mmCIF file of C-alpha atoms in Angstrom:
data_model
loop_
_atom_site.group_PDB
_atom_site.id
_atom_site.type_symbol
_atom_site.label_atom_id
_atom_site.label_comp_id
_atom_site.label_asym_id
_atom_site.label_seq_id
_atom_site.Cartn_x
_atom_site.Cartn_y
_atom_site.Cartn_z
ATOM 1 C CA MET S 1106 -1.345 8.290 -9.794
ATOM 2 C CA ILE S 1107 -4.728 9.870 -10.491
ATOM 3 C CA ALA S 1108 -6.136 6.342 -10.741
ATOM 4 C CA LEU S 1109 -4.727 5.463 -7.308
ATOM 5 C CA LEU S 1110 -6.127 8.645 -5.771
ATOM 6 C CA ARG S 1111 -9.517 8.017 -7.322
ATOM 7 C CA ARG S 1112 -9.543 4.413 -6.122
ATOM 8 C CA ASP S 1113 -8.581 5.348 -2.561
ATOM 9 C CA LEU S 1114 -11.258 8.028 -2.416
ATOM 10 C CA THR S 1115 -13.875 5.646 -3.838
ATOM 11 C CA LEU S 1116 -12.918 3.016 -1.277
ATOM 12 C CA ALA S 1117 -13.140 5.551 1.539
ATOM 13 C CA VAL S 1118 -16.612 6.702 0.519
ATOM 14 C CA ARG S 1119 -18.076 3.216 -0.063
ATOM 15 C CA ALA S 1120 -19.393 1.025 2.735
ATOM 16 C CA GLY S 1121 -16.841 0.223 5.395
ATOM 17 C CA GLY S 1122 -14.425 2.864 4.139
ATOM 18 C CA GLY S 1123 -14.586 4.971 7.266
ATOM 19 C CA PHE S 1124 -15.241 8.310 5.566
ATOM 20 C CA GLY S 1125 -16.520 10.811 8.108
ATOM 21 C CA LEU S 1126 -15.551 8.725 11.121
ATOM 22 C CA GLY S 1127 -12.796 11.185 11.941
ATOM 23 C CA VAL S 1128 -15.192 14.127 11.970
ATOM 24 C CA ALA S 1129 -17.670 12.218 14.119
ATOM 25 C CA PHE S 1130 -14.889 11.431 16.580
ATOM 26 C CA PHE S 1131 -13.823 15.097 16.562
ATOM 27 C CA LEU S 1132 -17.414 16.160 17.251
ATOM 28 C CA ILE S 1133 -17.809 13.772 20.170
ATOM 29 C CA LEU S 1134 -14.510 14.838 21.677
ATOM 30 C CA CYS S 1135 -15.418 18.539 21.449
ATOM 31 C CA ALA S 1136 -18.900 17.839 22.825
ATOM 32 C CA LEU S 1137 -17.492 15.882 25.774
ATOM 33 C CA VAL S 1138 -15.046 18.542 26.924
ATOM 34 C CA PRO S 1139 -17.717 20.977 28.244
ATOM 35 C CA PHE S 1140 -19.194 18.073 30.227
ATOM 36 C CA GLY S 1141 -15.796 17.403 31.726
ATOM 37 C CA VAL S 1142 -14.597 20.911 32.580
ATOM 38 C CA GLY S 1143 -17.935 22.704 32.851
ATOM 39 C CA PRO S 1144 -19.668 24.966 30.346
ATOM 40 C CA ASP S 1145 -18.253 28.311 31.613
ATOM 41 C CA THR S 1146 -16.683 30.514 28.984
ATOM 42 C CA THR S 1147 -13.854 31.349 31.385
ATOM 43 C CA ALA S 1148 -12.999 27.673 31.764
ATOM 44 C CA LEU S 1149 -13.414 26.674 28.107
ATOM 45 C CA GLN S 1150 -11.893 29.583 26.246
ATOM 46 C CA PRO S 1151 -8.270 29.169 27.369
ATOM 47 C CA ILE S 1152 -8.205 25.455 26.585
ATOM 48 C CA ALA S 1153 -10.205 25.613 23.337
ATOM 49 C CA PRO S 1154 -7.189 25.873 20.951
ATOM 50 C CA GLY S 1155 -5.490 22.921 22.611
ATOM 51 C CA ILE S 1156 -8.641 20.804 22.603
ATOM 52 C CA LEU S 1157 -9.350 21.575 18.948
ATOM 53 C CA TRP S 1158 -5.859 20.633 17.841
ATOM 54 C CA LEU S 1159 -5.725 17.540 20.053
ATOM 55 C CA GLY S 1160 -9.071 16.476 18.632
ATOM 56 C CA ALA S 1161 -7.839 16.933 15.078
ATOM 57 C CA LEU S 1162 -4.686 15.013 15.897
ATOM 58 C CA LEU S 1163 -6.486 12.049 17.444
ATOM 59 C CA ALA S 1164 -9.140 11.974 14.718
ATOM 60 C CA CYS S 1165 -6.341 11.869 12.166
ATOM 61 C CA LEU S 1166 -4.650 9.042 14.067
ATOM 62 C CA LEU S 1167 -7.809 6.886 13.948
ATOM 63 C CA SER S 1168 -7.577 6.165 10.256
ATOM 64 C CA LEU S 1169 -3.799 6.097 9.835
ATOM 65 C CA ASP S 1170 -3.304 2.348 9.945
ATOM 66 C CA ARG S 1171 -5.646 1.981 6.985
ATOM 67 C CA ILE S 1172 -3.249 3.853 4.684
ATOM 68 C CA PHE S 1173 -1.121 0.816 3.885
ATOM 69 C CA ALA S 1174 -2.368 -2.082 6.042
ATOM 70 C CA LEU S 1175 -5.365 -2.946 3.868
ATOM 71 C CA ASP S 1176 -3.305 -2.814 0.672
ATOM 72 C CA HIS S 1177 -0.694 -5.008 2.285
ATOM 73 C CA GLU S 1178 -3.256 -7.601 3.383
ATOM 74 C CA ASP S 1179 -4.842 -8.074 -0.030
ATOM 75 C CA GLY S 1180 -1.571 -7.980 -1.946
ATOM 76 C CA SER S 1181 -2.193 -4.660 -3.696
ATOM 77 C CA LEU S 1182 0.982 -3.243 -2.181
ATOM 78 C CA ASP S 1183 3.127 -5.934 -3.838
ATOM 79 C CA LEU S 1184 1.476 -5.156 -7.136
ATOM 80 C CA LEU S 1185 1.908 -1.409 -6.689
ATOM 81 C CA ALA S 1186 5.576 -1.982 -5.940
ATOM 82 C CA THR S 1187 5.999 -3.865 -9.226
ATOM 83 C CA SER S 1188 3.936 -1.307 -11.173
ATOM 84 C CA PRO S 1189 5.429 1.581 -13.177
ATOM 85 C CA LEU S 1190 4.267 3.929 -10.425
ATOM 86 C CA PRO S 1191 7.225 4.984 -8.235
ATOM 87 C CA LEU S 1192 6.623 3.893 -4.637
ATOM 88 C CA GLU S 1193 7.428 7.433 -3.471
ATOM 89 C CA GLY S 1194 4.587 8.692 -5.656
ATOM 90 C CA ALA S 1195 2.244 6.034 -4.314
ATOM 91 C CA VAL S 1196 3.061 7.106 -0.740
ATOM 92 C CA ALA S 1197 2.405 10.764 -1.553
ATOM 93 C CA VAL S 1198 -0.880 9.940 -3.272
ATOM 94 C CA LYS S 1199 -2.072 7.735 -0.433
ATOM 95 C CA ALA S 1200 -1.184 10.423 2.117
ATOM 96 C CA LEU S 1201 -3.089 12.943 -0.007
ATOM 97 C CA ALA S 1202 -6.100 10.615 -0.111
ATOM 98 C CA HIS S 1203 -5.893 10.305 3.681
ATOM 99 C CA TRP S 1204 -5.791 14.078 4.013
ATOM 100 C CA ILE S 1205 -8.793 14.544 1.711
ATOM 101 C CA THR S 1206 -10.874 11.960 3.569
ATOM 102 C CA THR S 1207 -9.788 12.935 7.096
ATOM 103 C CA GLY S 1208 -8.065 16.312 7.222
ATOM 104 C CA LEU S 1209 -10.303 18.268 4.881
ATOM 105 C CA PRO S 1210 -13.610 17.355 6.616
ATOM 106 C CA LEU S 1211 -11.984 18.282 9.948
ATOM 107 C CA ILE S 1212 -11.067 21.716 8.632
ATOM 108 C CA LEU S 1213 -14.564 22.305 7.287
ATOM 109 C CA ALA S 1214 -16.173 21.252 10.570
ATOM 110 C CA ALA S 1215 -13.701 23.021 12.871
ATOM 111 C CA PRO S 1216 -15.448 26.470 13.032
ATOM 112 C CA LEU S 1217 -18.614 24.769 14.299
ATOM 113 C CA PHE S 1218 -16.683 22.873 16.954
ATOM 114 C CA GLY S 1219 -14.884 26.098 17.865
ATOM 115 C CA ILE S 1220 -18.253 27.623 18.743
ATOM 116 C CA LEU S 1221 -19.012 24.590 20.933
ATOM 117 C CA LEU S 1222 -15.879 25.469 22.898
ATOM 118 C CA HIS S 1223 -16.670 29.220 23.100
ATOM 119 C CA LEU S 1224 -13.851 30.171 20.782
ATOM 120 C CA PRO S 1225 -14.228 33.913 19.995
ATOM 121 C CA GLY S 1226 -15.070 34.822 16.421
ATOM 122 C CA GLN S 1227 -11.743 36.507 15.756
ATOM 123 C CA ALA S 1228 -9.940 33.215 16.451
ATOM 124 C CA ILE S 1229 -11.859 31.318 13.766
ATOM 125 C CA PRO S 1230 -9.704 32.463 10.800
ATOM 126 C CA PRO S 1231 -6.422 31.503 12.555
ATOM 127 C CA LEU S 1232 -8.049 28.169 13.488
ATOM 128 C CA LEU S 1233 -8.886 27.456 9.849
ATOM 129 C CA VAL S 1234 -5.506 28.566 8.537
ATOM 130 C CA SER S 1235 -3.574 26.609 11.170
ATOM 131 C CA LEU S 1236 -5.520 23.423 10.414
ATOM 132 C CA LEU S 1237 -5.189 23.941 6.683
ATOM 133 C CA LEU S 1238 -1.428 24.304 7.005
ATOM 134 C CA GLY S 1239 -0.917 21.731 9.740
ATOM 135 C CA THR S 1240 -3.086 18.740 8.848
ATOM 136 C CA PRO S 1241 -1.131 17.805 5.673
ATOM 137 C CA ALA S 1242 1.878 17.280 7.932
ATOM 138 C CA LEU S 1243 -0.256 15.003 10.152
ATOM 139 C CA SER S 1244 -1.202 12.851 7.155
ATOM 140 C CA MET S 1245 2.353 12.723 5.844
ATOM 141 C CA LEU S 1246 3.941 11.809 9.185
ATOM 142 C CA GLY S 1247 1.165 9.279 9.671
ATOM 143 C CA ALA S 1248 1.917 7.701 6.303
ATOM 144 C CA PHE S 1249 5.513 7.282 7.429
ATOM 145 C CA GLY S 1250 4.405 5.570 10.648
ATOM 146 C CA ALA S 1251 1.982 3.391 8.703
ATOM 147 C CA ALA S 1252 4.751 2.390 6.295
ATOM 148 C CA ILE S 1253 7.012 1.350 9.176
ATOM 149 C CA THR S 1254 4.342 -0.761 10.888
ATOM 150 C CA VAL S 1255 2.751 -2.163 7.733
ATOM 151 C CA GLY S 1256 3.690 -5.813 8.165
ATOM 152 C CA LEU S 1257 2.787 -6.025 11.850
ATOM 153 C CA ARG S 1258 -0.408 -7.494 13.154
ATOM 154 C CA ARG S 1259 -2.188 -5.123 15.524
ATOM 155 C CA GLY S 1260 0.335 -2.447 14.636
ATOM 156 C CA GLY S 1261 -2.155 0.299 15.476
ATOM 157 C CA LEU S 1262 -0.928 0.951 18.998
ATOM 158 C CA LEU S 1263 2.716 0.892 17.960
ATOM 159 C CA LEU S 1264 1.818 3.256 15.163
ATOM 160 C CA SER S 1265 0.288 5.703 17.655
ATOM 161 C CA LEU S 1266 3.365 5.529 19.869
ATOM 162 C CA LEU S 1267 5.631 6.199 16.906
ATOM 163 C CA VAL S 1268 3.615 8.959 15.301
ATOM 164 C CA LEU S 1269 2.272 11.012 18.231
ATOM 165 C CA PRO S 1270 5.694 12.339 19.319
ATOM 166 C CA LEU S 1271 6.312 13.432 15.730
ATOM 167 C CA TYR S 1272 3.110 15.485 15.905
ATOM 168 C CA ILE S 1273 4.385 17.645 18.782
ATOM 169 C CA PRO S 1274 5.872 20.520 16.711
ATOM 170 C CA THR S 1275 2.717 20.815 14.626
ATOM 171 C CA LEU S 1276 0.616 20.765 17.795
ATOM 172 C CA ILE S 1277 2.707 23.478 19.479
ATOM 173 C CA PHE S 1278 2.634 25.927 16.598
ATOM 174 C CA GLY S 1279 -0.956 25.121 15.651
ATOM 175 C CA THR S 1280 -2.330 25.904 19.115
ATOM 176 C CA GLU S 1281 0.003 28.885 19.506
ATOM 177 C CA MET S 1282 -1.416 30.366 16.321
ATOM 178 C CA ILE S 1283 -5.014 30.045 17.497
ATOM 179 C CA ARG S 1284 -4.125 31.356 20.963
ATOM 180 C CA ARG S 1285 -2.495 34.442 19.497
ATOM 181 C CA GLY S 1286 -5.474 34.922 17.194
ATOM 182 C CA GLN S 1287 -7.752 34.685 20.225
ATOM 183 C CA GLU S 1288 -5.821 37.464 21.955
ATOM 184 C CA GLY S 1289 -5.634 39.552 18.805
ATOM 185 C CA GLY S 1290 -1.834 39.203 18.523
ATOM 186 C CA ALA S 1291 0.357 38.698 15.467
ATOM 187 C CA THR S 1292 0.111 35.148 14.114
ATOM 188 C CA ALA S 1293 2.848 35.316 11.465
ATOM 189 C CA THR S 1294 5.569 33.492 13.423
ATOM 190 C CA PRO S 1295 3.652 30.313 14.316
ATOM 191 C CA LEU S 1296 2.117 30.377 10.837
ATOM 192 C CA LEU S 1297 5.526 30.345 9.197
ATOM 193 C CA PHE S 1298 6.794 27.593 11.505
ATOM 194 C CA LEU S 1299 3.701 25.505 10.786
ATOM 195 C CA ALA S 1300 4.121 25.985 7.042
ATOM 196 C CA GLY S 1301 7.813 25.132 7.321
ATOM 197 C CA ILE S 1302 7.131 21.864 9.173
ATOM 198 C CA THR S 1303 4.539 20.864 6.589
ATOM 199 C CA ALA S 1304 6.808 21.750 3.672
ATOM 200 C CA GLY S 1305 9.615 19.723 5.265
ATOM 201 C CA THR S 1306 7.452 16.638 5.727
ATOM 202 C CA LEU S 1307 6.119 16.928 2.167
ATOM 203 C CA ALA S 1308 9.674 16.943 0.862
ATOM 204 C CA VAL S 1309 11.175 14.182 2.997
ATOM 205 C CA ILE S 1310 8.435 11.743 4.002
ATOM 206 C CA PRO S 1311 7.609 10.176 0.592
ATOM 207 C CA PHE S 1312 11.212 8.972 0.295
ATOM 208 C CA ALA S 1313 11.463 7.801 3.898
ATOM 209 C CA ALA S 1314 8.119 5.996 3.798
ATOM 210 C CA ALA S 1315 8.896 4.340 0.447
ATOM 211 C CA ALA S 1316 12.211 3.081 1.848
ATOM 212 C CA ALA S 1317 10.385 1.675 4.891
ATOM 213 C CA LEU S 1318 7.839 -0.017 2.623
ATOM 214 C CA ARG S 1319 10.574 -1.632 0.541
ATOM 215 C CA VAL S 1320 12.132 -3.117 3.663
ATOM 216 C CA ASN S 1321 8.748 -4.357 4.876
ATOM 217 C CA LEU S 1322 7.872 -5.983 1.549
ATOM 218 C CA ARG S 1323 10.862 -8.314 1.632
ATOM 219 C CA MET C 1175 17.870 -11.586 -26.740
ATOM 220 C CA SER C 1176 16.340 -13.298 -23.753
ATOM 221 C CA LEU C 1177 13.599 -11.670 -21.716
ATOM 222 C CA LEU C 1178 15.004 -12.928 -18.443
ATOM 223 C CA SER C 1179 18.410 -14.252 -17.604
ATOM 224 C CA VAL C 1180 19.201 -15.518 -14.114
ATOM 225 C CA GLN C 1181 22.746 -16.495 -13.133
ATOM 226 C CA GLY C 1182 23.878 -18.124 -9.905
ATOM 227 C CA LEU C 1183 20.890 -16.740 -8.028
ATOM 228 C CA CYS C 1184 20.748 -17.228 -4.280
ATOM 229 C CA VAL C 1185 17.696 -16.062 -2.361
ATOM 230 C CA ALA C 1186 16.899 -15.858 1.345
ATOM 231 C CA ARG C 1187 13.668 -15.859 3.308
ATOM 232 C CA GLY C 1188 13.728 -14.322 6.780
ATOM 233 C CA GLY C 1189 17.518 -14.107 6.448
ATOM 234 C CA LEU C 1190 17.906 -17.865 5.834
ATOM 235 C CA ARG C 1191 19.158 -18.938 2.445
ATOM 236 C CA THR C 1192 16.716 -21.250 0.709
ATOM 237 C CA VAL C 1193 18.056 -22.022 -2.774
ATOM 238 C CA GLU C 1194 21.414 -21.114 -4.270
ATOM 239 C CA GLY C 1195 23.169 -21.416 -7.606
ATOM 240 C CA VAL C 1196 20.013 -21.264 -9.700
ATOM 241 C CA SER C 1197 20.604 -20.302 -13.342
ATOM 242 C CA PHE C 1198 18.181 -20.194 -16.259
ATOM 243 C CA THR C 1199 17.175 -18.039 -19.181
ATOM 244 C CA LEU C 1200 13.754 -17.332 -20.617
ATOM 245 C CA ASP C 1201 13.383 -16.249 -24.242
ATOM 246 C CA ALA C 1202 10.314 -14.745 -25.827
ATOM 247 C CA GLY C 1203 7.657 -17.400 -26.290
ATOM 248 C CA GLN C 1204 9.032 -19.684 -23.578
ATOM 249 C CA ALA C 1205 7.587 -20.800 -20.275
ATOM 250 C CA LEU C 1206 9.430 -22.286 -17.331
ATOM 251 C CA ILE C 1207 7.700 -24.304 -14.628
ATOM 252 C CA LEU C 1208 9.291 -24.279 -11.171
ATOM 253 C CA ARG C 1209 8.824 -27.324 -9.017
ATOM 254 C CA GLY C 1210 10.079 -28.431 -5.654
ATOM 255 C CA PRO C 1211 8.847 -29.429 -2.205
ATOM 256 C CA ASN C 1212 7.108 -26.950 0.125
ATOM 257 C CA GLY C 1213 9.485 -24.477 1.703
ATOM 258 C CA ILE C 1214 12.242 -24.893 -0.899
ATOM 259 C CA GLY C 1215 11.896 -21.226 -1.814
ATOM 260 C CA LYS C 1216 9.758 -21.082 -4.950
ATOM 261 C CA THR C 1217 7.791 -18.065 -3.723
ATOM 262 C CA THR C 1218 10.962 -16.341 -2.497
ATOM 263 C CA LEU C 1219 12.634 -16.917 -5.859
ATOM 264 C CA LEU C 1220 9.641 -15.484 -7.697
ATOM 265 C CA ARG C 1221 9.460 -12.443 -5.396
ATOM 266 C CA THR C 1222 13.156 -11.853 -6.017
ATOM 267 C CA VAL C 1223 12.707 -12.053 -9.784
ATOM 268 C CA ALA C 1224 9.739 -9.670 -9.494
ATOM 269 C CA GLY C 1225 12.022 -7.200 -7.708
ATOM 270 C CA LEU C 1226 10.218 -7.252 -4.374
ATOM 271 C CA GLN C 1227 13.351 -8.333 -2.533
ATOM 272 C CA PRO C 1228 17.032 -8.195 -3.398
ATOM 273 C CA PRO C 1229 18.965 -11.384 -4.233
ATOM 274 C CA VAL C 1230 21.632 -12.545 -1.761
ATOM 275 C CA ALA C 1231 23.955 -13.449 -4.626
ATOM 276 C CA GLY C 1232 23.778 -13.840 -8.352
ATOM 277 C CA ARG C 1233 22.410 -11.708 -11.133
ATOM 278 C CA ILE C 1234 18.974 -11.168 -12.610
ATOM 279 C CA LYS C 1235 19.028 -9.523 -16.016
ATOM 280 C CA MET C 1236 15.887 -8.183 -17.619
ATOM 281 C CA ASP C 1237 14.360 -4.967 -18.876
ATOM 282 C CA ASP C 1238 12.921 -2.458 -16.425
ATOM 283 C CA ASP C 1239 9.197 -2.773 -15.798
ATOM 284 C CA ALA C 1240 8.979 -6.132 -17.544
ATOM 285 C CA VAL C 1241 7.310 -8.173 -14.822
ATOM 286 C CA ALA C 1242 3.656 -8.779 -14.100
ATOM 287 C CA TYR C 1243 3.548 -10.585 -10.771
ATOM 288 C CA ALA C 1244 0.664 -12.639 -9.435
ATOM 289 C CA ALA C 1245 0.845 -14.391 -6.089
ATOM 290 C CA HIS C 1246 -1.454 -15.911 -3.497
ATOM 291 C CA ALA C 1247 -3.124 -12.552 -2.817
ATOM 292 C CA ASP C 1248 -4.924 -11.125 -5.805
ATOM 293 C CA GLY C 1249 -4.811 -7.445 -4.851
ATOM 294 C CA LEU C 1250 -8.575 -7.034 -5.116
ATOM 295 C CA LYS C 1251 -10.718 -4.491 -3.310
ATOM 296 C CA GLY C 1252 -13.965 -6.009 -2.085
ATOM 297 C CA ALA C 1253 -15.849 -2.712 -2.279
ATOM 298 C CA LEU C 1254 -15.033 -2.247 -5.978
ATOM 299 C CA SER C 1255 -16.759 -4.129 -8.769
ATOM 300 C CA VAL C 1256 -14.966 -6.608 -11.024
ATOM 301 C CA ALA C 1257 -14.730 -4.065 -13.832
ATOM 302 C CA GLU C 1258 -13.537 -1.302 -11.488
ATOM 303 C CA ASN C 1259 -10.819 -3.510 -10.030
ATOM 304 C CA LEU C 1260 -9.522 -4.368 -13.481
ATOM 305 C CA ALA C 1261 -9.840 -0.806 -14.760
ATOM 306 C CA PHE C 1262 -7.754 0.430 -11.834
ATOM 307 C CA TRP C 1263 -4.880 -1.943 -12.563
ATOM 308 C CA ALA C 1264 -5.186 -1.226 -16.280
ATOM 309 C CA GLN C 1265 -4.708 2.486 -15.532
ATOM 310 C CA VAL C 1266 -1.809 1.915 -13.152
ATOM 311 C CA PHE C 1267 -0.008 -0.342 -15.627
ATOM 312 C CA GLY C 1268 -0.693 1.951 -18.554
ATOM 313 C CA GLY C 1269 -3.766 0.826 -20.417
ATOM 314 C CA GLY C 1270 -5.079 -2.529 -21.493
ATOM 315 C CA ASP C 1271 -8.303 -4.013 -22.743
ATOM 316 C CA VAL C 1272 -10.505 -4.485 -19.665
ATOM 317 C CA ALA C 1273 -13.486 -5.997 -21.510
ATOM 318 C CA GLY C 1274 -11.244 -8.398 -23.419
ATOM 319 C CA ALA C 1275 -9.513 -9.522 -20.230
ATOM 320 C CA MET C 1276 -12.860 -10.168 -18.529
ATOM 321 C CA ALA C 1277 -14.040 -12.184 -21.517
ATOM 322 C CA ALA C 1278 -10.827 -14.216 -21.577
ATOM 323 C CA MET C 1279 -11.299 -15.349 -17.984
ATOM 324 C CA GLY C 1280 -15.095 -15.747 -18.241
ATOM 325 C CA LEU C 1281 -15.894 -12.776 -16.010
ATOM 326 C CA ALA C 1282 -17.993 -10.730 -18.440
ATOM 327 C CA SER C 1283 -21.286 -11.666 -16.784
ATOM 328 C CA LEU C 1284 -19.893 -10.707 -13.364
ATOM 329 C CA SER C 1285 -18.522 -7.292 -14.324
ATOM 330 C CA ASP C 1286 -20.823 -5.293 -12.002
ATOM 331 C CA ARG C 1287 -20.545 -7.682 -9.052
ATOM 332 C CA PRO C 1288 -18.524 -6.314 -6.101
ATOM 333 C CA ALA C 1289 -15.331 -8.328 -5.702
ATOM 334 C CA ALA C 1290 -16.297 -9.150 -2.098
ATOM 335 C CA ALA C 1291 -19.242 -11.184 -3.433
ATOM 336 C CA LEU C 1292 -17.103 -13.402 -5.676
ATOM 337 C CA SER C 1293 -16.183 -16.988 -4.873
ATOM 338 C CA ALA C 1294 -12.546 -17.920 -4.294
ATOM 339 C CA GLY C 1295 -12.202 -19.270 -7.820
ATOM 340 C CA GLN C 1296 -13.810 -16.195 -9.351
ATOM 341 C CA LYS C 1297 -11.480 -13.936 -7.390
ATOM 342 C CA ARG C 1298 -8.534 -15.906 -8.666
ATOM 343 C CA ARG C 1299 -9.778 -15.551 -12.232
ATOM 344 C CA LEU C 1300 -10.064 -11.808 -11.703
ATOM 345 C CA GLY C 1301 -6.520 -11.746 -10.304
ATOM 346 C CA LEU C 1302 -5.288 -13.584 -13.404
ATOM 347 C CA ALA C 1303 -7.269 -11.330 -15.757
ATOM 348 C CA ARG C 1304 -5.169 -8.499 -14.320
ATOM 349 C CA LEU C 1305 -2.150 -10.031 -16.081
ATOM 350 C CA LEU C 1306 -3.832 -9.363 -19.413
ATOM 351 C CA VAL C 1307 -4.478 -5.679 -18.710
ATOM 352 C CA ALA C 1308 -0.962 -5.159 -17.295
ATOM 353 C CA ARG C 1309 0.529 -5.875 -20.728
ATOM 354 C CA ARG C 1310 3.922 -6.856 -19.377
ATOM 355 C CA PRO C 1311 6.118 -9.307 -21.340
ATOM 356 C CA LEU C 1312 7.206 -11.467 -18.385
ATOM 357 C CA TRP C 1313 4.602 -13.136 -16.208
ATOM 358 C CA VAL C 1314 5.821 -14.310 -12.813
ATOM 359 C CA LEU C 1315 3.113 -16.523 -11.361
ATOM 360 C CA ASP C 1316 3.019 -18.162 -7.955
ATOM 361 C CA GLU C 1317 0.603 -21.112 -7.805
ATOM 362 C CA PRO C 1318 -1.795 -19.477 -10.281
ATOM 363 C CA THR C 1319 -4.279 -22.350 -10.352
ATOM 364 C CA VAL C 1320 -5.154 -22.469 -6.647
ATOM 365 C CA SER C 1321 -8.957 -22.771 -6.235
ATOM 366 C CA LEU C 1322 -9.581 -22.895 -9.991
ATOM 367 C CA ASP C 1323 -11.852 -25.610 -11.411
ATOM 368 C CA ALA C 1324 -10.830 -27.749 -14.384
ATOM 369 C CA ALA C 1325 -12.533 -25.528 -16.963
ATOM 370 C CA SER C 1326 -10.868 -22.422 -15.562
ATOM 371 C CA VAL C 1327 -7.473 -24.122 -15.503
ATOM 372 C CA GLY C 1328 -7.966 -24.851 -19.200
ATOM 373 C CA ARG C 1329 -8.927 -21.235 -19.812
ATOM 374 C CA PHE C 1330 -5.869 -20.072 -17.908
ATOM 375 C CA ALA C 1331 -3.599 -22.400 -19.919
ATOM 376 C CA ASP C 1332 -5.075 -20.945 -23.117
ATOM 377 C CA MET C 1333 -4.370 -17.470 -21.780
ATOM 378 C CA VAL C 1334 -0.718 -18.352 -21.080
ATOM 379 C CA ARG C 1335 -0.391 -19.943 -24.542
ATOM 380 C CA GLY C 1336 -1.776 -16.779 -26.133
ATOM 381 C CA HIS C 1337 0.693 -14.705 -24.133
ATOM 382 C CA LEU C 1338 3.628 -16.883 -25.243
ATOM 383 C CA ALA C 1339 2.440 -16.755 -28.861
ATOM 384 C CA GLN C 1340 2.568 -12.944 -28.673
ATOM 385 C CA GLY C 1341 6.218 -13.043 -27.682
ATOM 386 C CA GLY C 1342 5.767 -13.061 -23.930
ATOM 387 C CA ALA C 1343 7.338 -15.376 -21.395
ATOM 388 C CA ALA C 1344 6.126 -16.951 -18.179
ATOM 389 C CA LEU C 1345 7.808 -18.188 -15.027
ATOM 390 C CA ILE C 1346 5.317 -20.334 -13.145
ATOM 391 C CA ALA C 1347 5.516 -22.166 -9.833
ATOM 392 C CA THR C 1348 2.877 -24.876 -9.941
ATOM 393 C CA HIS C 1349 2.356 -28.529 -9.114
ATOM 394 C CA ILE C 1350 -0.345 -29.341 -11.615
ATOM 395 C CA ASP C 1351 0.131 -30.100 -15.289
ATOM 396 C CA LEU C 1352 -1.056 -27.127 -17.301
ATOM 397 C CA GLY C 1353 -0.564 -28.902 -20.621
ATOM 398 C CA LEU C 1354 1.907 -26.229 -21.680
ATOM 399 C CA ASP C 1355 4.901 -26.912 -23.849
ATOM 400 C CA ALA C 1356 7.256 -25.757 -21.128
ATOM 401 C CA ARG C 1357 10.556 -26.660 -19.549
ATOM 402 C CA VAL C 1358 10.477 -27.805 -15.953
ATOM 403 C CA LEU C 1359 13.049 -26.709 -13.388
ATOM 404 C CA ASP C 1360 13.138 -28.758 -10.196
ATOM 405 C CA LEU C 1361 14.640 -26.664 -7.396
ATOM 406 C CA THR C 1362 15.417 -29.620 -5.108
ATOM 407 C CA PRO C 1363 19.099 -29.956 -6.176
ATOM 408 C CA PHE C 1364 19.635 -26.247 -5.521
ATOM 409 C CA ARG C 1365 18.645 -26.356 -1.853
ATOM 410 C CA ALA C 1366 21.058 -24.178 0.113
ATOM 411 C CA LYS C 1367 23.696 -26.132 2.050
ATOM 412 C CA PRO C 1368 23.777 -25.364 5.760
ATOM 413 C CA SER C 1369 26.795 -23.149 6.375
ATOM 414 C CA PRO C 1370 27.690 -20.122 8.501
ATOM 415 C CA ASP C 1371 26.677 -17.997 5.502
ATOM 416 C CA ALA C 1372 23.234 -19.544 5.489
ATOM 417 C CA GLN C 1373 22.457 -18.153 8.938
ATOM 418 C CA PRO C 1374 20.287 -15.051 9.402
ATOM 419 C CA ALA C 1375 22.203 -11.830 8.953
ATOM 420 C CA GLY C 1376 20.484 -10.316 11.986
ATOM 421 C CA PHE C 1377 19.286 -6.769 12.356
ATOM 422 C CA ASN C 1378 21.412 -5.360 9.566
ATOM 423 C CA GLU C 1379 19.581 -7.495 7.042
ATOM 424 C CA ALA C 1380 16.998 -4.735 6.708
ATOM 425 C CA PHE C 1381 19.686 -2.312 5.589
ATOM 426 C CA ALA C 1382 21.701 -4.619 3.375
#
């Protein structure tokens, strides 16, 4: 499993791997919003949590189809399925690799993008915590969508349609947490919901995605 | 004790039965060559034996984790070097001599070359070298000699002979003569008869 994680990370960092594309997309999105709605603090501040989470969500979506599609094309997935590695473990590792290459850079860059959107300083910690808790769920749910669409050509759009609705709970509680942090309110409730959703996906998705992969490999 | 025992196997591709009633056994040190016209179901049969799809009927008896499968796609990553590709599969399959495998398939001088820069034949050799690092007793090979030149085919035949001599077994679908001392199984007589059963099972096939 360590070998698979190391390989996926190496592939992401090498040429054509797409490492950092998600962050660049996130940056552009956050930089475009003030052009669209105007640079006033009064206009930007209320929508900043939503924009930040939507940006993270879409940036995450960009690289989802790579999770299994490339391995399916070159036959690695067949070989992984016949290897001693359980397919559930392979799914979890590949989702983790996706999170490290996409989710983690987003979290690190988010405070900077929060400033671009006039997010007050007291909302930065809730922003970081909500992303840290929420983005693993995005990667896991995405891995499930990628497993379902793995055999399809141009499955990217279908993947988006399947996965985006599943992101709604994470989006709701993620933005709610930042909004409450912005207003100085208690953030415990959305935090617990967010953590619960992530824990649930971590527990269930590897099995669901592995089952989907087995059907698609036939 | 045979490494692989197949009884009354029936396989289906896209829900349509291709061959049925296939039975054979493979003992340690034996190789079996599968032949038959295009579309008869050689690949499907091999994928079923490798455990990638369930059989429609019949039984496949073998140890768990016995199969090393090699098909048309070699499972190579273009951004990784030859040695890195092999080392990855060696780790996944639990160790194996990477340098020895590269030497056996004549890849030693290419070890630092990214796999994307290899020719089709070199990629194939790398895909076959993976069999050596996987250290599995039963090789299931689908057209292993595609795009190999004569010298490489000879090298590959030597590799299979060495594997058989060490108590392994090989199930190979190929149309060329590898010069192996192997039985040949022609699948033509086992072609599935058209019947209501041979029709696609529809949507529920995915959940069978």
